[in-house]
Tab-separated table of C-alpha atoms in Angstrom:
chain	number	residue	atom	x	y	z
A	587	MET	CA	43.122	-116.173	32.144
A	588	PRO	CA	46.051	-118.701	32.358
A	589	TYR	CA	46.698	-117.413	35.879
A	590	LEU	CA	43.125	-118.161	37.003
A	591	LEU	CA	43.151	-121.555	35.254
A	592	ARG	CA	46.295	-122.510	37.172
A	593	LYS	CA	44.667	-121.410	40.399
A	594	LEU	CA	41.502	-123.350	39.555
A	595	GLY	CA	43.524	-126.505	38.876
A	596	LEU	CA	45.336	-126.062	42.179
A	597	LEU	CA	41.969	-125.619	43.919
A	598	VAL	CA	40.646	-128.896	42.492
A	599	PHE	CA	43.809	-130.823	43.440
A	600	THR	CA	43.872	-129.360	46.955
A	601	LEU	CA	40.189	-130.154	47.393
A	602	TRP	CA	40.856	-133.792	46.454
A	603	VAL	CA	43.673	-133.947	49.022
A	604	ALA	CA	41.376	-132.410	51.642
A	605	VAL	CA	38.630	-134.909	50.828
A	606	THR	CA	41.090	-137.798	51.167
A	607	LEU	CA	42.412	-136.531	54.488
A	608	ASN	CA	38.842	-135.963	55.578
A	609	PHE	CA	38.188	-139.660	54.998
A	610	ILE	CA	41.345	-140.815	56.815
A	611	LEU	CA	41.641	-138.565	59.866
A	612	PRO	CA	38.352	-139.414	61.654
A	613	ARG	CA	39.294	-143.085	61.424
A	614	LEU	CA	42.533	-142.356	63.287
A	615	VAL	CA	40.658	-140.950	66.281
A	616	PRO	CA	40.875	-143.486	69.132
A	617	GLY	CA	37.624	-145.092	70.199
A	618	ASP	CA	34.203	-145.187	68.578
A	619	PRO	CA	30.664	-144.067	69.497
A	620	ILE	CA	29.680	-147.529	70.723
A	621	GLY	CA	32.735	-147.671	72.987
A	622	ALA	CA	31.905	-144.234	74.377
A	623	MET	CA	28.345	-145.358	75.028
A	624	LEU	CA	29.569	-148.516	76.792
A	625	ALA	CA	31.881	-146.400	78.948
A	626	LYS	CA	28.995	-144.076	79.803
A	627	TYR	CA	26.770	-146.955	80.874
A	628	GLN	CA	29.716	-148.892	82.352
A	629	GLY	CA	29.355	-151.725	79.848
A	630	LYS	CA	25.817	-152.682	80.905
A	631	LEU	CA	24.380	-152.821	77.377
A	632	ASP	CA	23.192	-156.166	76.054
A	633	PRO	CA	25.497	-157.617	73.336
A	634	GLN	CA	22.536	-157.783	70.949
A	635	ALA	CA	21.842	-154.105	71.608
A	636	VAL	CA	25.509	-153.314	70.898
A	637	ALA	CA	25.305	-155.236	67.604
A	638	ALA	CA	22.090	-153.439	66.652
A	639	LEU	CA	23.606	-150.042	67.419
A	640	THR	CA	26.733	-150.886	65.440
A	641	GLN	CA	24.609	-151.782	62.426
A	642	ALA	CA	22.358	-148.731	62.818
A	643	TYR	CA	25.365	-146.390	62.988
A	644	GLY	CA	26.927	-147.998	59.917
A	645	LEU	CA	30.039	-149.091	61.810
A	646	ASP	CA	29.837	-152.737	60.784
A	647	GLN	CA	31.316	-152.285	57.317
A	648	LYS	CA	33.320	-155.305	56.200
A	649	ASP	CA	34.572	-153.770	52.943
A	650	SER	CA	38.217	-152.841	52.495
A	651	VAL	CA	39.320	-149.317	53.302
A	652	PHE	CA	39.777	-148.547	49.606
A	653	ALA	CA	36.235	-149.739	48.826
A	654	GLN	CA	34.932	-147.568	51.668
A	655	TYR	CA	36.903	-144.638	50.215
A	656	LEU	CA	35.336	-145.070	46.776
A	657	THR	CA	31.888	-145.344	48.346
A	658	TYR	CA	32.616	-142.202	50.363
A	659	LEU	CA	33.615	-140.275	47.220
A	660	GLY	CA	30.485	-141.376	45.387
A	661	ASP	CA	28.203	-140.452	48.273
A	662	MET	CA	29.936	-137.092	48.675
A	663	LEU	CA	29.456	-136.211	45.010
A	664	ARG	CA	25.729	-136.921	45.462
A	665	GLY	CA	25.616	-134.746	48.577
A	666	ASP	CA	24.949	-137.776	50.771
A	667	PHE	CA	27.020	-137.576	53.968
A	668	GLY	CA	25.081	-140.273	55.784
A	669	ARG	CA	23.196	-139.979	59.050
A	670	SER	CA	24.459	-138.297	62.176
A	671	ILE	CA	25.541	-140.636	64.955
A	672	GLY	CA	25.009	-138.145	67.763
A	673	GLN	CA	21.644	-137.013	66.366
A	674	PHE	CA	20.536	-140.290	64.799
A	675	PRO	CA	18.640	-140.708	62.500
A	676	THR	CA	18.852	-137.097	61.233
A	677	PRO	CA	20.742	-136.839	57.897
A	678	VAL	CA	23.995	-134.882	58.119
A	679	SER	CA	23.024	-132.737	55.131
A	680	GLU	CA	19.921	-131.605	57.003
A	681	ILE	CA	21.939	-130.616	60.081
A	682	ILE	CA	24.378	-128.600	57.958
A	683	ALA	CA	21.548	-126.940	56.020
A	684	GLN	CA	19.999	-125.792	59.295
A	685	ALA	CA	23.241	-124.660	60.969
A	686	ALA	CA	25.203	-123.101	58.077
A	687	PRO	CA	23.027	-119.975	57.579
A	688	TRP	CA	23.457	-119.021	61.239
A	689	THR	CA	27.253	-119.335	61.081
A	690	ILE	CA	27.605	-117.565	57.743
A	691	GLY	CA	25.200	-114.818	58.765
A	692	LEU	CA	26.838	-114.161	62.125
A	693	VAL	CA	30.550	-114.905	61.743
A	694	GLY	CA	30.779	-114.120	58.034
A	695	LEU	CA	29.202	-110.680	58.271
A	696	THR	CA	31.038	-109.737	61.469
A	697	THR	CA	34.380	-110.845	59.968
A	698	LEU	CA	33.724	-108.574	56.988
A	699	LEU	CA	32.659	-105.748	59.293
A	700	ALA	CA	35.764	-106.164	61.471
A	701	PHE	CA	37.963	-106.064	58.363
A	702	LEU	CA	36.342	-102.875	57.042
A	703	ILE	CA	36.399	-101.072	60.408
A	704	GLY	CA	39.924	-102.166	61.292
A	705	SER	CA	41.322	-101.315	57.848
A	706	ALA	CA	39.662	-97.889	57.833
A	707	LEU	CA	41.022	-97.058	61.287
A	708	GLY	CA	44.458	-98.424	60.321
A	709	LEU	CA	44.517	-96.196	57.242
A	710	TYR	CA	43.541	-93.189	59.336
A	711	SER	CA	46.131	-94.007	61.998
A	712	ALA	CA	48.967	-94.157	59.461
A	713	TRP	CA	47.854	-91.266	57.256
A	714	ARG	CA	47.248	-88.901	60.188
A	715	ARG	CA	50.107	-90.106	62.381
A	716	GLY	CA	51.339	-87.505	64.812
A	717	GLY	CA	47.811	-86.662	65.956
A	718	VAL	CA	46.524	-87.630	69.371
A	719	ILE	CA	43.697	-89.857	68.124
A	720	ALA	CA	45.733	-91.462	65.340
A	721	ASP	CA	48.630	-92.320	67.650
A	722	SER	CA	46.354	-93.667	70.379
A	723	LEU	CA	44.697	-96.217	68.065
A	724	PRO	CA	47.611	-98.738	67.733
A	725	PRO	CA	48.052	-99.417	71.482
A	726	ILE	CA	44.271	-99.790	71.884
A	727	ALA	CA	44.219	-102.171	68.917
A	728	LEU	CA	47.085	-104.226	70.349
A	729	PHE	CA	45.248	-104.542	73.654
A	730	LEU	CA	41.992	-105.623	72.017
A	731	ASN	CA	43.732	-108.043	69.671
A	732	SER	CA	45.688	-109.706	72.484
A	733	MET	CA	42.700	-109.919	74.819
A	734	PRO	CA	41.524	-113.524	75.364
A	735	TYR	CA	38.469	-113.935	73.206
A	736	PHE	CA	36.549	-116.216	75.535
A	737	TRP	CA	37.239	-113.904	78.492
A	738	PHE	CA	35.761	-110.915	76.666
A	739	ALA	CA	32.764	-113.013	75.598
A	740	LEU	CA	32.136	-114.172	79.169
A	741	LEU	CA	32.547	-110.585	80.417
A	742	LEU	CA	29.883	-109.354	77.994
A	743	LEU	CA	27.588	-112.194	78.991
A	744	TYR	CA	27.981	-111.414	82.681
A	745	LEU	CA	27.604	-107.622	82.436
A	746	LEU	CA	25.079	-107.161	79.626
A	747	ALA	CA	23.088	-110.397	79.715
A	748	PHE	CA	23.205	-111.722	83.267
A	749	ARG	CA	23.424	-108.520	85.336
A	750	ALA	CA	21.753	-105.939	83.084
A	751	SER	CA	19.413	-108.385	81.269
A	752	LEU	CA	19.790	-106.362	78.080
A	753	PHE	CA	20.499	-109.385	75.886
A	754	PRO	CA	19.686	-113.121	76.011
A	755	LEU	CA	22.203	-115.444	77.656
A	756	SER	CA	22.203	-118.066	74.904
A	757	GLY	CA	20.550	-119.363	71.770
A	758	ASN	CA	19.644	-117.687	68.523
A	759	LEU	CA	15.871	-117.110	68.759
A	760	ASP	CA	13.047	-116.917	71.238
A	761	PRO	CA	10.623	-119.854	70.954
A	762	PHE	CA	7.282	-119.853	69.141
A	763	LEU	CA	7.968	-117.027	66.685
A	764	THR	CA	6.649	-116.760	63.153
A	765	THR	CA	9.573	-117.021	60.738
A	766	PHE	CA	10.714	-113.680	59.282
A	767	SER	CA	8.127	-111.716	61.226
A	768	SER	CA	9.138	-108.454	62.909
A	769	GLU	CA	9.369	-110.259	66.270
A	770	TRP	CA	11.557	-112.940	64.629
A	771	TRP	CA	14.013	-110.363	63.278
A	772	SER	CA	14.097	-108.498	66.596
A	773	SER	CA	14.791	-111.704	68.503
A	774	MET	CA	17.473	-112.781	66.030
A	775	LEU	CA	19.286	-109.444	66.281
A	776	ARG	CA	19.164	-109.427	70.093
A	777	HIS	CA	20.603	-112.938	70.278
A	778	ALA	CA	23.329	-112.133	67.727
A	779	ALA	CA	24.353	-108.784	69.253
A	780	LEU	CA	26.812	-110.053	71.885
A	781	PRO	CA	28.541	-112.673	69.688
A	782	ALA	CA	28.829	-110.102	66.901
A	783	LEU	CA	30.229	-107.448	69.248
A	784	THR	CA	32.781	-109.919	70.583
A	785	ILE	CA	34.021	-110.849	67.111
A	786	VAL	CA	34.194	-107.271	65.811
A	787	VAL	CA	35.947	-105.824	68.864
A	788	THR	CA	38.575	-108.561	69.163
A	789	ALA	CA	39.245	-108.935	65.417
A	790	ALA	CA	39.241	-105.291	64.306
A	791	GLY	CA	42.429	-104.573	66.269
A	792	GLY	CA	44.434	-107.044	64.214
A	793	TRP	CA	43.200	-105.575	60.936
A	794	LEU	CA	44.019	-102.073	62.213
A	795	ILE	CA	47.630	-102.999	62.949
A	796	THR	CA	47.996	-104.840	59.636
A	797	MET	CA	46.598	-101.970	57.587
A	798	ARG	CA	48.647	-99.376	59.449
A	799	ASN	CA	51.858	-101.299	58.769
A	800	ASN	CA	50.936	-101.709	55.097
A	801	VAL	CA	50.216	-97.983	54.685
A	802	MET	CA	53.457	-97.026	56.422
A	803	SER	CA	55.384	-99.365	54.115
A	804	VAL	CA	53.740	-97.960	50.983
A	805	MET	CA	54.306	-94.359	52.075
A	806	SER	CA	58.044	-95.017	52.310
A	807	GLU	CA	58.257	-96.058	48.644
A	808	ASP	CA	60.015	-93.860	46.100
A	809	TYR	CA	56.990	-93.559	43.827
A	810	ILE	CA	55.043	-91.883	46.658
A	811	ALA	CA	57.767	-89.273	47.019
A	812	PHE	CA	57.777	-88.814	43.232
A	813	ALA	CA	53.979	-88.382	43.209
A	814	ARG	CA	54.244	-85.731	45.930
A	815	ALA	CA	56.959	-83.965	43.949
A	816	LYS	CA	54.644	-83.858	40.938
A	817	GLY	CA	52.163	-81.924	43.065
A	818	LEU	CA	49.390	-84.503	43.277
A	819	SER	CA	46.674	-83.688	45.778
A	820	GLU	CA	46.582	-85.605	49.058
A	821	ARG	CA	43.197	-87.115	48.188
A	822	ARG	CA	44.420	-88.456	44.837
A	823	LEU	CA	47.658	-89.683	46.391
A	824	LEU	CA	45.717	-91.528	49.093
A	825	ASN	CA	43.083	-93.083	46.833
A	826	ARG	CA	45.148	-93.944	43.766
A	827	TYR	CA	48.533	-94.868	45.189
A	828	VAL	CA	48.446	-95.528	48.927
A	829	LEU	CA	45.102	-97.227	49.558
A	830	ARG	CA	45.154	-99.536	46.540
A	831	ASN	CA	48.675	-100.812	47.206
A	832	ALA	CA	48.197	-101.067	50.960
A	833	LEU	CA	45.026	-103.138	50.604
A	834	LEU	CA	46.569	-105.841	48.410
A	835	PRO	CA	48.584	-107.604	51.159
A	836	SER	CA	45.515	-107.610	53.432
A	837	PHE	CA	43.337	-109.446	50.928
A	838	THR	CA	45.203	-112.719	51.349
A	839	ALA	CA	44.741	-112.644	55.116
A	840	PHE	CA	41.117	-111.604	54.661
A	841	GLY	CA	40.519	-114.509	52.300
A	842	MET	CA	41.917	-116.909	54.898
A	843	ALA	CA	39.770	-115.275	57.576
A	844	LEU	CA	36.642	-115.715	55.473
A	845	GLY	CA	37.571	-119.300	54.746
A	846	PHE	CA	37.980	-120.073	58.424
A	847	VAL	CA	34.622	-118.556	59.353
A	848	VAL	CA	33.307	-122.027	60.181
A	849	GLY	CA	36.330	-123.206	62.137
A	850	GLY	CA	36.708	-119.904	63.912
A	851	SER	CA	33.094	-119.977	65.027
A	852	ILE	CA	33.622	-122.871	67.452
A	853	LEU	CA	34.490	-120.675	70.441
A	854	THR	CA	31.859	-118.099	69.561
A	855	GLU	CA	29.021	-120.552	69.270
A	856	THR	CA	30.127	-122.669	72.224
A	857	VAL	CA	30.318	-119.730	74.637
A	858	PHE	CA	27.006	-118.267	73.477
A	859	SER	CA	25.325	-121.646	72.722
A	860	TYR	CA	24.664	-120.339	69.218
A	861	PRO	CA	23.377	-123.208	67.029
A	862	GLY	CA	25.709	-122.892	64.066
A	863	LEU	CA	28.311	-125.129	62.467
A	864	GLY	CA	30.901	-124.381	65.134
A	865	LEU	CA	28.693	-125.738	67.908
A	866	GLN	CA	27.730	-128.692	65.726
A	867	LEU	CA	31.411	-129.467	65.132
A	868	TYR	CA	32.152	-129.312	68.858
A	869	ASN	CA	29.266	-131.691	69.575
A	870	ALA	CA	30.360	-133.998	66.757
A	871	VAL	CA	33.893	-134.278	68.149
A	872	THR	CA	32.712	-134.947	71.696
A	873	ASN	CA	30.223	-137.588	70.458
A	874	LEU	CA	32.650	-139.141	67.923
A	875	ASP	CA	30.076	-138.374	65.243
A	876	TYR	CA	32.228	-139.296	62.217
A	877	PRO	CA	29.729	-138.461	59.429
A	878	LEU	CA	29.006	-135.009	60.843
A	879	MET	CA	32.704	-134.338	61.512
A	880	GLN	CA	33.623	-135.296	57.949
A	881	ALA	CA	30.920	-133.104	56.423
A	882	ILE	CA	31.855	-130.027	58.479
A	883	PHE	CA	35.595	-130.502	57.880
A	884	LEU	CA	34.862	-130.713	54.163
A	885	PHE	CA	32.739	-127.566	54.418
A	886	ILE	CA	35.660	-125.753	56.092
A	887	ALA	CA	38.161	-126.921	53.452
A	888	LEU	CA	35.864	-125.907	50.603
A	889	ALA	CA	35.229	-122.495	52.188
A	890	VAL	CA	38.973	-121.824	52.584
A	891	LEU	CA	39.746	-122.874	49.012
A	892	LEU	CA	36.914	-120.847	47.478
A	893	ALA	CA	37.797	-117.786	49.540
A	894	ASN	CA	41.426	-117.965	48.409
A	895	PHE	CA	40.382	-118.453	44.786
A	896	LEU	CA	38.208	-115.335	44.992
A	897	VAL	CA	41.129	-113.427	46.508
A	898	ASP	CA	43.388	-114.588	43.660
A	899	ALA	CA	40.774	-113.412	41.157
A	900	LEU	CA	40.602	-110.054	42.922
A	901	TYR	CA	44.397	-109.825	42.806
A	902	ALA	CA	44.262	-110.359	39.056
A	903	LEU	CA	41.738	-107.530	38.814
A	904	LEU	CA	43.661	-105.056	40.974
A	905	ASP	CA	47.273	-105.885	40.075
A	906	PRO	CA	48.157	-105.698	36.343
A	907	ARG	CA	51.361	-107.678	36.973
A	908	VAL	CA	49.271	-110.700	37.909
A	909	ARG	CA	47.102	-110.430	34.799
A	910	ASP	CA	50.223	-110.132	32.597
A	911	GLY	CA	51.846	-113.151	34.228
A	912	LYS	CA	54.805	-111.154	35.561
A	913	THR	CA	54.342	-112.355	39.095
A	914	ALA	CA	52.903	-115.428	40.753
């Protein structure tokens, strides 16, 4: 319990730092939405129109930076992130509520699937090393893991969507469908198939290599040799000693991967025009949409911190040394 309380306190402090940086960093970005609009229209907007837009976008604040910071903290605690500049007057909370399920459903599930597939193949590759299939997996995994993600995504789009017309080229749903009907689910799965395949194929290779190295390291330990000398069966040796200890180092990386689901979805959703948080973040940066940028950055920070806290809790469950306070 003291271990988890320390981790919870660290989570709260880190979240406060992230919130503070989230307030500061967008204000350091050069330019503003009104300036970008003037550049687009070559400065031909009426000064009164510029003043009206500045007031509508909430960019005419005359309070001190500290007062703005306190107002920002209060609004954030109420779940009020303001109105989007690029999609004015839509509230930012509404945009996130619409986009988040698509990102979590697609990138979150495929990240978990890539971890499970890659770890299982990595365990097989290390445990059955010397076999043709087991020894051929690492070089294939290295190739897939080093392959440019966007190139593989564009290749799938060209071959399976453009040439073969097996999958849609972009989007997440066909229009005019009844929500959660059989046609809705079919359309959703067809639109998600190529992005999901891209994530699983390119990410599973890294998990395979990581798990294989972990298993090889565990198998070289003295307690494994002692367990073999005691005559333990291969199944018990694998399940009780090798797998449990080899998985522990991977959980930290997996927690980070889950936390960065939102940030890592930018390329996925941009290439496939998938309307999740990654695409919204890309649009917010290009439009200098400060409220939307701040909300999504905060969402990313919170996701990373919660994922790492869950991993720490899982460590405490799996590793008795952590529960007993013998290790950090």
